């Protein structure tokens, strides 16, 4: 079947099998390998992307379900070559070690900050509670998100 | 890599269209709503539908509103929307309690209320919450609509009484003033299905329980409800002793199964304790002592 999906602002029209999962559409069909694919059981959250502005687990969605919808991936975080404050925060605060969980963490963090620009540590922990990090540990991830909250981008980030 | 078996994919443009597509593709076709139960099952090949009828574009099935003395919830309402709904929270804090602990925030963005009920997982949280509040559901098929008591919706594990070409379109919850409600769950870790959970709604007549509703999940309660405990509680003083007794009666009628979430006896004990706690908190809310 033919689908047209807008990813990071660009519309892509592709022929896909209905059973193709959204995460594989992004990674294999479009070559956007920033989105990771881990547990395959809807638990780890490394595959989180935005679907019409909200974080979802792309291993648990069909590419077909995204037809006519807007997806934003980690590649869409930076603007005109400038890192999103969330990306900068992960660098400043050692929010990643191996980096496997990072794309999903950052997409959820950006969404949290868009709706709640000054979240408490508890609110950050709740927001990422469906996502697993197996090496950095959550302390630094929470610090990274706090850093981003304290250093918002000069211009309003629009999606 | 887990990949579903091949299937035909159709996108419904209206409720009527969805029913027509379900009829045309026959009993091996399945509705996909959030897909957060169905797609994992298809990836594991525990489900192999011939066709998926995607209802995600039916935005007119996504709403929460009060009409007359009923709270109406569209089948395609996402968990996150029920959690955030001021009107649902005002009348039924039980939904806020439950939604806070259903899956995780990201899963809640896409999983739906209707899909949860239709999945009929024996550990589904909302099945117990809706059983407690005495909800009914509206199903639409080729011959029109029918209303089903939510306590009659489930025919067994992963099975509902819906016909293959019927769509669940709405959940209706009767609003009666002066009540309080609550939901109590024990989970192994954040985002997991319950080891056990109980929901309760209580109406008081002074210090006496005028009426109570009790829902239970993951403990093998028939229809996710505890009618014997509800009957026993009616007319009793609204005290911890009465609640604990109701908890014991509820647990006696459960058939918990041992699994990776715990042994049967542990789950039965949780049924006692969580029913007691849910009744206690629902009563405090009915008295206006707790938000
Ligand atoms: C990681 C994870 C953790 C979870 N944790 C919990 C938890 O703690 N507690 C809990 O209760 N649930 C939990 N869930 C399940 C989650 O709530 C699902 O969203 C829900 O069970 C199904 O909703 P859905 O919209 O995704 O349904 P789908 O997967 O789309 O559908 C489920 C079934 O219902 C049918 N169906 C869906 N909508 C309709 C309709 N309108 N009419 C007729 N049939 C319909 C489908 O054909 C399918 O058979 C979890 C899920 C995941 C992935
Ligand atoms: S790969 Fe999607 S949640 Fe782990
Ligand atoms: S940085 Fe390695 S899993 Fe999180």
Short mmCIF file of C-alpha atoms and ligand atoms in Angstrom, two decimals:
data_model
loop_
_atom_site.label_atom_id
_atom_site.label_comp_id
_atom_site.label_asym_id
_atom_site.label_seq_id
_atom_site.Cartn_x
_atom_site.Cartn_y
_atom_site.Cartn_z
CA UNK A 1 0.00 0.00 0.00
CA UNK A 2 1.08 3.58 -0.53
CA UNK A 3 1.47 5.89 2.43
CA UNK A 4 2.48 9.50 2.83
CA UNK A 5 4.01 10.38 6.16
CA UNK A 6 5.40 13.75 7.15
CA UNK A 7 8.61 13.20 9.07
CA UNK A 8 10.37 16.21 10.60
CA UNK A 9 8.47 18.45 8.23
CA UNK A 10 9.19 16.55 5.01
CA UNK A 11 6.46 14.48 3.33
CA UNK A 12 7.59 11.02 2.23
CA UNK A 13 5.46 8.84 -0.05
CA UNK A 14 6.44 5.19 0.04
CA UNK A 15 5.12 1.78 -0.92
CA UNK A 16 4.98 -0.39 2.22
CA UNK A 17 3.59 -3.68 3.47
CA UNK A 18 0.71 -3.10 5.93
CA UNK A 19 2.61 -5.11 8.55
CA UNK A 20 5.66 -2.83 8.47
CA UNK A 21 6.16 -1.32 11.92
CA UNK A 22 6.64 2.42 12.17
CA UNK A 23 10.09 2.04 13.75
CA UNK A 24 11.31 0.00 10.77
CA UNK A 25 9.72 2.42 8.32
CA UNK A 26 11.74 5.22 9.90
CA UNK A 27 14.98 3.29 10.19
CA UNK A 28 14.98 1.12 7.08
CA UNK A 29 12.69 2.73 4.54
CA UNK A 30 13.71 6.33 5.31
CA UNK A 31 17.18 5.62 6.72
CA UNK A 32 16.50 7.70 9.83
CA UNK A 33 18.44 5.51 12.21
CA UNK A 34 18.43 8.02 15.05
CA UNK A 35 15.31 6.33 16.35
CA UNK A 36 16.46 3.14 18.06
CA UNK A 37 14.78 -0.18 18.27
CA UNK A 38 15.34 -2.27 21.39
CA UNK A 39 13.05 -4.50 23.37
CA UNK A 40 10.41 -4.89 20.65
CA UNK A 41 7.89 -5.42 23.48
CA UNK A 42 6.66 -1.84 24.10
CA UNK A 43 8.65 -1.60 27.32
CA UNK A 44 11.99 0.15 26.80
CA UNK A 45 10.93 3.32 25.00
CA UNK A 46 14.07 3.79 22.94
CA UNK A 47 11.79 3.83 19.87
CA UNK A 48 9.77 6.84 21.08
CA UNK A 49 8.88 9.36 18.36
CA UNK A 50 6.18 11.98 18.20
CA UNK A 51 2.92 11.15 16.47
CA UNK A 52 0.93 14.32 15.79
CA UNK A 53 2.86 16.05 18.56
CA UNK A 54 2.72 13.34 21.22
CA UNK A 55 5.34 10.73 22.16
CA UNK A 56 4.46 7.16 21.17
CA UNK A 57 6.34 3.86 21.01
CA UNK A 58 6.99 3.34 17.31
CA UNK A 59 7.63 -0.41 17.70
CA UNK A 60 3.96 -0.74 18.66
CA UNK A 61 2.55 1.18 15.69
CA UNK A 62 2.16 0.32 12.06
CA UNK A 63 3.67 2.59 9.44
CA UNK A 64 0.23 2.43 7.83
CA UNK A 65 -1.28 4.09 10.90
CA UNK A 66 1.01 7.08 10.31
CA UNK A 67 -0.33 7.67 6.79
CA UNK A 68 -1.42 11.30 6.63
CA UNK A 69 0.09 12.07 10.03
CA UNK A 70 3.10 13.96 11.34
CA UNK A 71 6.06 12.21 12.89
CA UNK A 72 8.95 13.90 14.62
CA UNK A 73 12.12 11.97 15.37
CA UNK A 74 15.32 12.77 17.20
CA UNK A 75 16.76 14.01 13.88
CA UNK A 76 14.12 16.73 14.01
CA UNK A 77 15.19 18.12 17.37
CA UNK A 78 17.95 20.45 16.21
CA UNK A 79 16.97 23.66 14.46
CA UNK A 80 19.14 25.28 11.79
CA UNK A 81 22.20 23.51 13.10
CA UNK A 82 21.57 24.51 16.71
CA UNK A 83 21.04 21.70 19.17
CA UNK A 84 17.80 21.60 21.10
CA UNK A 85 18.37 22.50 24.77
CA UNK A 86 17.50 18.90 25.62
CA UNK A 87 20.34 17.63 23.42
CA UNK A 88 22.67 20.21 24.92
CA UNK A 89 21.53 19.20 28.42
CA UNK A 90 22.37 15.55 27.78
CA UNK A 91 25.88 16.66 26.76
CA UNK A 92 26.36 19.05 29.67
CA UNK A 93 25.13 16.63 32.34
CA UNK A 94 26.45 13.33 31.03
CA UNK A 95 22.88 12.24 30.29
CA UNK A 96 24.11 9.42 28.09
CA UNK A 97 26.78 6.79 28.19
CA UNK A 98 26.17 4.21 25.43
CA UNK A 99 23.42 6.36 23.95
CA UNK A 100 21.02 3.54 23.26
CA UNK A 101 18.08 4.89 25.23
CA UNK A 102 18.88 8.52 24.40
CA UNK A 103 16.71 9.25 21.35
CA UNK A 104 13.56 8.10 23.13
CA UNK A 105 14.52 9.90 26.34
CA UNK A 106 15.10 13.14 24.48
CA UNK A 107 11.83 13.00 22.54
CA UNK A 108 9.86 12.45 25.74
CA UNK A 109 11.82 15.17 27.51
CA UNK A 110 11.14 17.71 24.74
CA UNK A 111 7.44 16.90 24.90
CA UNK A 112 7.41 17.29 28.69
CA UNK A 113 9.14 20.67 28.52
CA UNK A 114 6.76 21.92 25.84
CA UNK A 115 3.80 21.32 28.14
CA UNK A 116 5.54 21.87 31.47
CA UNK A 117 8.57 24.18 31.05
CA UNK A 118 9.65 23.91 34.70
CA UNK A 119 9.08 20.31 35.79
CA UNK A 120 10.09 18.95 39.18
CA UNK A 121 12.41 15.95 39.38
CA UNK A 122 9.38 13.80 40.18
CA UNK A 123 7.54 15.02 37.11
CA UNK A 124 10.57 14.26 34.94
CA UNK A 125 10.82 10.77 36.43
CA UNK A 126 7.12 10.17 35.83
CA UNK A 127 7.40 11.35 32.21
CA UNK A 128 10.24 8.90 31.43
CA UNK A 129 8.83 6.09 33.57
CA UNK A 130 7.99 4.01 30.49
CA UNK A 131 11.59 4.12 29.28
CA UNK A 132 14.64 2.20 30.35
CA UNK A 133 18.26 3.24 30.61
CA UNK A 134 20.60 0.40 31.45
CA UNK A 135 23.90 2.21 31.81
CA UNK A 136 23.90 5.95 32.50
CA UNK A 137 21.34 5.74 35.26
CA UNK A 138 18.42 8.06 35.68
CA UNK A 139 20.08 10.63 37.94
CA UNK A 140 22.01 12.20 35.09
CA UNK A 141 19.08 11.96 32.70
CA UNK A 142 16.91 13.88 35.16
CA UNK A 143 19.71 16.45 35.55
CA UNK A 144 19.99 16.76 31.78
CA UNK A 145 16.29 17.52 31.47
CA UNK A 146 16.52 20.00 34.33
CA UNK A 147 19.43 21.66 32.54
CA UNK A 148 17.27 22.00 29.42
CA UNK A 149 14.45 23.48 31.50
CA UNK A 150 16.84 26.08 32.88
CA UNK A 151 18.30 26.92 29.46
CA UNK A 152 15.34 27.29 27.10
CA UNK A 153 16.07 28.07 23.45
CA UNK A 154 16.09 31.77 22.60
CA UNK A 155 13.43 31.35 19.97
CA UNK A 156 10.29 29.42 20.67
CA UNK A 157 10.70 25.89 19.31
CA UNK A 158 7.77 25.17 17.05
CA UNK A 159 6.73 21.81 15.71
CA UNK B 1 12.84 -9.13 14.99
CA UNK B 2 9.16 -9.56 15.68
CA UNK B 3 6.95 -8.94 12.66
CA UNK B 4 3.22 -9.58 12.37
CA UNK B 5 1.99 -12.09 9.79
CA UNK B 6 0.65 -10.45 6.61
CA UNK B 7 -2.83 -8.95 6.68
CA UNK B 8 -5.02 -6.62 4.68
CA UNK B 9 -5.24 -3.09 6.06
CA UNK B 10 -8.28 -0.87 5.74
CA UNK B 11 -8.90 2.55 7.18
CA UNK B 12 -12.43 3.30 8.28
CA UNK B 13 -13.74 6.78 7.53
CA UNK B 14 -16.90 6.50 9.65
CA UNK B 15 -18.48 4.14 12.16
CA UNK B 16 -20.79 2.81 9.42
CA UNK B 17 -17.80 2.28 7.14
CA UNK B 18 -15.95 0.38 9.89
CA UNK B 19 -18.94 -1.92 10.39
CA UNK B 20 -19.23 -2.45 6.65
CA UNK B 21 -15.53 -3.30 6.39
CA UNK B 22 -15.79 -5.71 9.33
CA UNK B 23 -18.77 -7.41 7.68
CA UNK B 24 -17.02 -7.60 4.32
CA UNK B 25 -13.77 -9.08 5.70
CA UNK B 26 -15.53 -11.63 7.91
CA UNK B 27 -14.83 -12.98 11.39
CA UNK B 28 -11.04 -13.04 10.97
CA UNK B 29 -10.92 -9.25 10.63
CA UNK B 30 -10.10 -7.19 13.71
CA UNK B 31 -10.52 -3.60 14.68
CA UNK B 32 -7.30 -1.82 15.54
CA UNK B 33 -7.66 1.13 17.90
CA UNK B 34 -4.50 2.08 19.82
CA UNK B 35 -3.03 -1.25 18.79
CA UNK B 36 -1.13 -1.42 22.07
CA UNK B 37 -2.53 -4.81 22.95
CA UNK B 38 -3.27 -6.14 19.47
CA UNK B 39 0.00 -5.26 17.73
CA UNK B 40 2.20 -6.85 20.43
CA UNK B 41 0.04 -9.98 20.15
CA UNK B 42 0.39 -9.94 16.37
CA UNK B 43 4.15 -9.52 16.65
CA UNK B 44 4.24 -12.63 18.84
CA UNK B 45 1.84 -14.32 16.37
CA UNK B 46 -0.60 -14.87 19.24
CA UNK B 47 -3.06 -13.08 16.98
CA UNK B 48 -3.10 -13.44 13.20
CA UNK B 49 -6.05 -11.49 11.83
CA UNK B 50 -6.65 -11.57 8.06
CA UNK B 51 -7.51 -7.92 8.04
CA UNK B 52 -7.14 -4.90 10.29
CA UNK B 53 -9.78 -2.20 10.27
CA UNK B 54 -8.10 0.95 11.56
CA UNK B 55 -10.53 3.22 13.43
CA UNK B 56 -7.96 5.83 14.51
CA UNK B 57 -9.32 8.43 12.12
CA UNK B 58 -12.80 8.28 13.67
CA UNK B 59 -12.19 11.36 15.79
CA UNK B 60 -15.92 11.61 16.52
CA UNK B 61 -15.42 8.55 18.78
CA UNK B 62 -13.06 10.51 21.00
CA UNK B 63 -14.87 12.57 23.65
CA UNK B 64 -15.70 12.77 27.33
CA UNK B 65 -18.83 14.68 28.29
CA UNK B 66 -21.78 14.71 30.65
CA UNK B 67 -25.22 14.31 29.16
CA UNK B 68 -28.15 14.27 31.56
CA UNK B 69 -27.14 12.06 34.47
CA UNK B 70 -24.50 10.12 32.54
CA UNK B 71 -20.82 10.49 31.85
CA UNK B 72 -20.24 9.52 28.21
CA UNK B 73 -16.83 8.34 27.04
CA UNK B 74 -16.15 7.70 23.35
CA UNK B 75 -14.51 4.35 22.62
CA UNK B 76 -11.50 5.97 20.93
CA UNK B 77 -10.68 8.19 23.92
CA UNK B 78 -6.99 7.74 24.74
CA UNK B 79 -5.94 6.80 28.26
CA UNK B 80 -4.12 10.16 28.56
CA UNK B 81 -7.33 12.04 27.76
CA UNK B 82 -9.30 10.20 30.43
CA UNK B 83 -6.50 10.88 32.93
CA UNK B 84 -6.52 14.60 32.09
CA UNK B 85 -10.30 14.98 31.92
CA UNK B 86 -11.53 17.45 34.53
CA UNK B 87 -15.16 16.41 34.12
CA UNK B 88 -14.37 12.69 34.51
CA UNK B 89 -12.13 13.40 37.51
CA UNK B 90 -14.75 15.55 39.17
CA UNK B 91 -17.45 12.86 39.05
CA UNK B 92 -15.26 9.76 39.21
CA UNK B 93 -11.82 10.11 40.82
CA UNK B 94 -11.58 6.32 40.35
CA UNK B 95 -10.67 6.92 36.69
CA UNK B 96 -7.89 9.33 37.63
CA UNK B 97 -6.57 6.83 40.21
CA UNK B 98 -6.63 4.01 37.67
CA UNK B 99 -5.26 5.93 34.70
CA UNK B 100 -2.30 7.18 36.72
CA UNK B 101 -1.13 3.59 37.03
CA UNK B 102 -2.20 2.11 33.68
CA UNK B 103 0.87 1.42 31.58
CA UNK B 104 3.19 4.45 31.29
CA UNK B 105 2.69 8.01 30.02
CA UNK B 106 3.84 7.19 26.49
CA UNK B 107 1.61 4.12 26.12
CA UNK B 108 -1.27 6.15 27.54
CA UNK B 109 -0.92 8.60 24.64
CA UNK B 110 -2.17 6.00 22.18
CA UNK B 111 -3.94 3.13 23.97
CA UNK B 112 -7.70 3.65 24.08
CA UNK B 113 -10.45 3.15 26.62
CA UNK B 114 -12.57 1.09 24.20
CA UNK B 115 -9.61 -1.06 23.22
CA UNK B 116 -8.93 -1.79 26.88
CA UNK B 117 -12.46 -3.07 27.44
CA UNK B 118 -12.52 -5.07 24.20
CA UNK B 119 -9.13 -6.64 24.84
CA UNK B 120 -10.76 -8.36 27.83
CA UNK B 121 -7.37 -9.14 29.33
CA UNK B 122 -8.06 -10.76 32.73
CA UNK B 123 -5.69 -8.18 34.27
CA UNK B 124 -7.06 -5.08 32.49
CA UNK B 125 -7.49 -2.18 34.90
CA UNK B 126 -10.35 -0.29 33.28
CA UNK B 127 -12.55 -3.39 33.20
CA UNK B 128 -12.54 -3.36 37.01
CA UNK B 129 -13.02 0.41 37.23
CA UNK B 130 -16.01 0.34 34.88
CA UNK B 131 -17.47 -2.70 36.65
CA UNK B 132 -17.26 -0.82 39.97
CA UNK B 133 -19.12 2.25 38.70
CA UNK B 134 -21.84 0.19 36.99
CA UNK B 135 -21.07 1.35 33.45
CA UNK B 136 -22.70 0.11 30.29
CA UNK B 137 -21.33 0.12 26.76
CA UNK B 138 -22.95 0.90 23.45
CA UNK B 139 -22.15 -1.46 20.60
CA UNK B 140 -23.04 -0.66 17.01
CA UNK B 141 -23.50 -3.29 14.31
CA UNK B 142 -25.15 -3.61 10.90
CA UNK B 143 -28.58 -3.74 12.54
CA UNK B 144 -28.14 -0.75 14.78
CA UNK B 145 -27.07 -0.16 18.37
CA UNK B 146 -27.47 -2.09 21.58
CA UNK B 147 -26.52 -1.31 25.14
CA UNK B 148 -24.68 -3.91 27.21
CA UNK B 149 -24.06 -3.84 30.96
CA UNK B 150 -20.28 -3.80 31.27
CA UNK B 151 -20.63 -6.74 33.68
CA UNK B 152 -22.03 -8.72 30.77
CA UNK B 153 -19.45 -7.59 28.21
CA UNK B 154 -16.74 -10.14 28.93
CA UNK B 155 -17.38 -13.70 27.88
CA UNK B 156 -14.05 -14.98 29.20
CA UNK B 157 -10.35 -14.20 28.98
CA UNK B 158 -9.71 -12.13 25.82
CA UNK B 159 -13.31 -12.60 24.74
CA UNK B 160 -16.30 -10.27 24.64
CA UNK B 161 -19.92 -10.81 23.69
CA UNK B 162 -19.53 -8.42 20.74
CA UNK B 163 -20.23 -9.85 17.30
CA UNK B 164 -17.26 -9.83 14.91
CA UNK B 165 -18.88 -6.97 12.99
CA UNK B 166 -19.90 -4.94 16.02
CA UNK B 167 -18.00 -1.87 17.13
CA UNK B 168 -17.89 -0.61 20.69
CA UNK B 169 -18.65 3.08 20.32
CA UNK B 170 -19.36 4.49 23.77
CA UNK B 171 -19.14 3.84 27.49
CA UNK B 172 -21.85 5.29 29.72
CA UNK B 173 -21.44 5.80 33.43
CA UNK B 174 -24.46 6.73 35.54
CA UNK B 175 -23.82 9.77 37.73
CA UNK B 176 -25.49 9.74 41.12
CA UNK B 177 -24.72 12.59 43.46
CA UNK B 178 -23.19 12.07 46.87
CA UNK B 179 -20.93 9.19 45.98
CA UNK B 180 -17.17 8.70 46.23
CA UNK B 181 -14.89 6.39 44.26
CA UNK B 182 -11.31 5.12 44.31
CA UNK B 183 -8.94 2.61 42.72
CA UNK B 184 -6.10 0.72 44.40
CA UNK B 185 -3.49 -1.29 42.50
CA UNK B 186 -0.38 -3.26 43.34
CA UNK B 187 2.07 -3.61 40.46
CA UNK B 188 5.52 -5.15 40.30
CA UNK B 189 7.01 -2.12 38.60
CA UNK B 190 5.86 1.07 36.94
CA UNK B 191 3.88 0.43 33.79
CA UNK B 192 3.02 -3.16 34.50
CA UNK B 193 -0.36 -4.80 34.60
CA UNK B 194 -1.58 -5.27 38.16
CA UNK B 195 -0.68 -8.15 40.43
CA UNK B 196 -4.15 -7.30 41.73
CA UNK B 197 -6.33 -4.20 41.83
CA UNK B 198 -9.68 -3.13 43.19
CA UNK B 199 -12.01 -0.25 42.46
CA UNK B 200 -14.90 0.92 44.61
CA UNK B 201 -17.72 3.42 44.60
CA UNK B 202 -19.69 4.22 47.74
CA UNK B 203 -22.86 6.20 48.45
CA UNK B 204 -23.59 7.06 52.06
CA UNK B 205 -26.76 7.60 53.99
CA UNK B 206 -25.36 9.34 57.05
CA UNK B 207 -22.85 6.87 58.47
CA UNK B 208 -24.38 3.94 56.65
CA UNK B 209 -23.43 2.54 53.26
CA UNK B 210 -26.50 3.08 51.09
CA UNK B 211 -24.99 1.49 48.00
CA UNK B 212 -21.57 0.24 46.90
CA UNK B 213 -19.95 -0.97 43.70
CA UNK B 214 -16.81 -3.11 43.72
CA UNK B 215 -14.63 -4.08 40.76
CA UNK B 216 -11.61 -6.41 40.86
CA UNK B 217 -9.02 -7.36 38.28
CA UNK B 218 -6.23 -9.90 37.90
CA UNK B 219 -7.70 -12.08 40.65
CA UNK B 220 -10.21 -14.13 38.65
CA UNK B 221 -13.32 -12.26 39.75
CA UNK B 222 -16.24 -13.17 37.52
CA UNK B 223 -17.11 -10.20 35.29
CA UNK B 224 -14.47 -8.17 37.18
CA UNK B 225 -17.05 -7.56 39.93
CA UNK B 226 -17.85 -8.55 43.51
CA UNK B 227 -21.68 -8.56 43.73
CA UNK B 228 -21.76 -10.65 46.93
CA UNK B 229 -19.60 -8.14 48.77
CA UNK B 230 -21.70 -5.26 47.42
CA UNK B 231 -24.86 -6.87 48.78
CA UNK B 232 -23.26 -7.59 52.14
CA UNK B 233 -22.13 -4.00 52.49
CA UNK B 234 -25.49 -2.39 51.77
CA UNK B 235 -27.00 -0.93 54.95
CA UNK B 236 -23.86 -1.60 57.01
CA UNK B 237 -22.03 1.11 58.96
CA UNK B 238 -19.33 2.78 56.87
CA UNK B 239 -16.45 1.57 59.04
CA UNK B 240 -13.15 -0.20 58.50
CA UNK B 241 -14.65 -3.40 59.93
CA UNK B 242 -17.40 -3.41 57.33
CA UNK B 243 -14.91 -2.69 54.55
CA UNK B 244 -12.59 -5.49 55.66
CA UNK B 245 -15.53 -7.89 55.82
CA UNK B 246 -16.55 -6.86 52.29
CA UNK B 247 -12.94 -7.42 51.21
CA UNK B 248 -12.99 -10.94 52.64
CA UNK B 249 -16.27 -11.76 50.92
CA UNK B 250 -15.00 -10.37 47.61
CA UNK B 251 -11.81 -12.46 47.87
CA UNK B 252 -13.77 -15.63 48.69
CA UNK B 253 -15.46 -15.39 45.30
CA UNK B 254 -12.22 -14.83 43.37
CA UNK B 255 -10.28 -17.49 41.50
CA UNK B 256 -6.75 -16.10 41.29
CA UNK B 257 -4.26 -17.97 39.14
CA UNK B 258 -0.59 -18.27 40.09
CA UNK B 259 1.71 -16.73 37.47
CA UNK B 260 4.89 -14.67 37.15
CA UNK B 261 3.18 -11.87 39.08
CA UNK B 262 2.68 -13.99 42.18
CA UNK B 263 1.11 -17.03 43.82
CA UNK B 264 -2.67 -17.42 44.14
CA UNK B 265 -2.79 -16.95 47.90
CA UNK B 266 -0.88 -13.69 47.70
CA UNK B 267 -3.30 -12.40 45.09
CA UNK B 268 -6.27 -13.44 47.19
CA UNK B 269 -4.84 -11.56 50.16
CA UNK B 270 -4.34 -8.54 47.91
CA UNK B 271 -8.00 -8.78 46.88
CA UNK B 272 -9.01 -8.50 50.55
CA UNK B 273 -6.68 -5.62 51.30
CA UNK B 274 -7.14 -3.60 48.10
CA UNK B 275 -10.93 -3.88 48.28
CA UNK B 276 -10.78 -2.64 51.86
CA UNK B 277 -8.54 0.28 50.93
CA UNK B 278 -10.60 1.25 47.90
CA UNK B 279 -13.79 1.27 49.98
CA UNK B 280 -12.09 3.33 52.67
CA UNK B 281 -10.83 5.95 50.23
CA UNK B 282 -14.11 6.03 48.28
CA UNK B 283 -15.93 6.68 51.57
CA UNK B 284 -13.52 9.46 52.55
CA UNK B 285 -14.22 11.07 49.19
CA UNK B 286 -17.98 10.65 49.58
CA UNK B 287 -17.62 12.54 52.87
CA UNK B 288 -15.58 15.22 51.16
CA UNK B 289 -12.57 14.41 53.34
CA UNK B 290 -10.27 13.63 50.43
CA UNK B 291 -9.91 14.93 46.89
C1 LIG C 1 3.84 -1.59 27.92
C2 LIG C 1 2.37 -1.71 28.15
C3 LIG C 1 1.87 -1.69 29.45
C4 LIG C 1 0.50 -1.79 29.69
N1 LIG C 1 0.07 -1.74 30.97
C5 LIG C 1 -1.25 -1.83 31.23
C6 LIG C 1 -1.74 -1.77 32.55
O1 LIG C 1 -0.99 -1.57 33.50
N2 LIG C 1 -3.08 -1.93 32.76
C7 LIG C 1 -3.94 -2.10 31.72
O2 LIG C 1 -5.13 -2.21 31.95
N3 LIG C 1 -3.51 -2.13 30.44
C8 LIG C 1 -2.19 -2.00 30.17
N4 LIG C 1 -1.76 -2.04 28.88
C9 LIG C 1 -2.72 -2.18 27.79
C10 LIG C 1 -3.12 -0.82 27.25
O3 LIG C 1 -3.98 -0.21 28.17
C11 LIG C 1 -3.82 -0.95 25.90
O4 LIG C 1 -3.88 0.32 25.35
C12 LIG C 1 -5.20 -1.51 25.95
O5 LIG C 1 -5.22 -2.77 26.52
C13 LIG C 1 -5.80 -1.74 24.58
O6 LIG C 1 -6.17 -0.56 24.00
P1 LIG C 1 -5.83 -0.28 22.48
O7 LIG C 1 -6.58 0.91 22.08
O8 LIG C 1 -4.38 -0.25 22.34
O9 LIG C 1 -6.50 -1.56 21.79
P2 LIG C 1 -6.06 -2.44 20.53
O10 LIG C 1 -4.79 -3.12 20.79
O11 LIG C 1 -6.18 -1.63 19.29
O12 LIG C 1 -7.28 -3.48 20.55
C14 LIG C 1 -7.41 -4.44 21.58
C15 LIG C 1 -8.56 -5.38 21.19
O13 LIG C 1 -9.80 -4.70 21.23
C16 LIG C 1 -10.42 -4.68 19.95
N5 LIG C 1 -10.99 -3.33 19.81
C17 LIG C 1 -10.36 -2.15 20.02
N6 LIG C 1 -11.22 -1.13 19.92
C18 LIG C 1 -12.44 -1.66 19.63
C19 LIG C 1 -13.73 -1.10 19.42
N7 LIG C 1 -13.95 0.20 19.50
N8 LIG C 1 -14.76 -1.95 19.15
C20 LIG C 1 -14.54 -3.29 19.08
N9 LIG C 1 -13.35 -3.87 19.30
C21 LIG C 1 -12.30 -3.07 19.57
C22 LIG C 1 -9.34 -5.02 18.96
O14 LIG C 1 -9.85 -5.65 17.82
C23 LIG C 1 -8.46 -5.94 19.79
O15 LIG C 1 -9.00 -7.22 19.78
C24 LIG C 1 -0.39 -1.94 28.61
C25 LIG C 1 0.09 -1.95 27.30
C26 LIG C 1 1.46 -1.84 27.06
C27 LIG C 1 1.94 -1.87 25.65
S1 LIG C 2 11.66 -1.02 21.06
FE1 LIG C 2 9.79 0.03 21.32
S2 LIG C 2 9.54 0.08 23.44
FE2 LIG C 2 11.40 -1.04 23.22
S1 LIG C 3 22.74 5.55 27.89
FE1 LIG C 3 23.03 3.42 27.70
S2 LIG C 3 21.03 2.67 28.00
FE2 LIG C 3 20.82 4.73 28.53
#
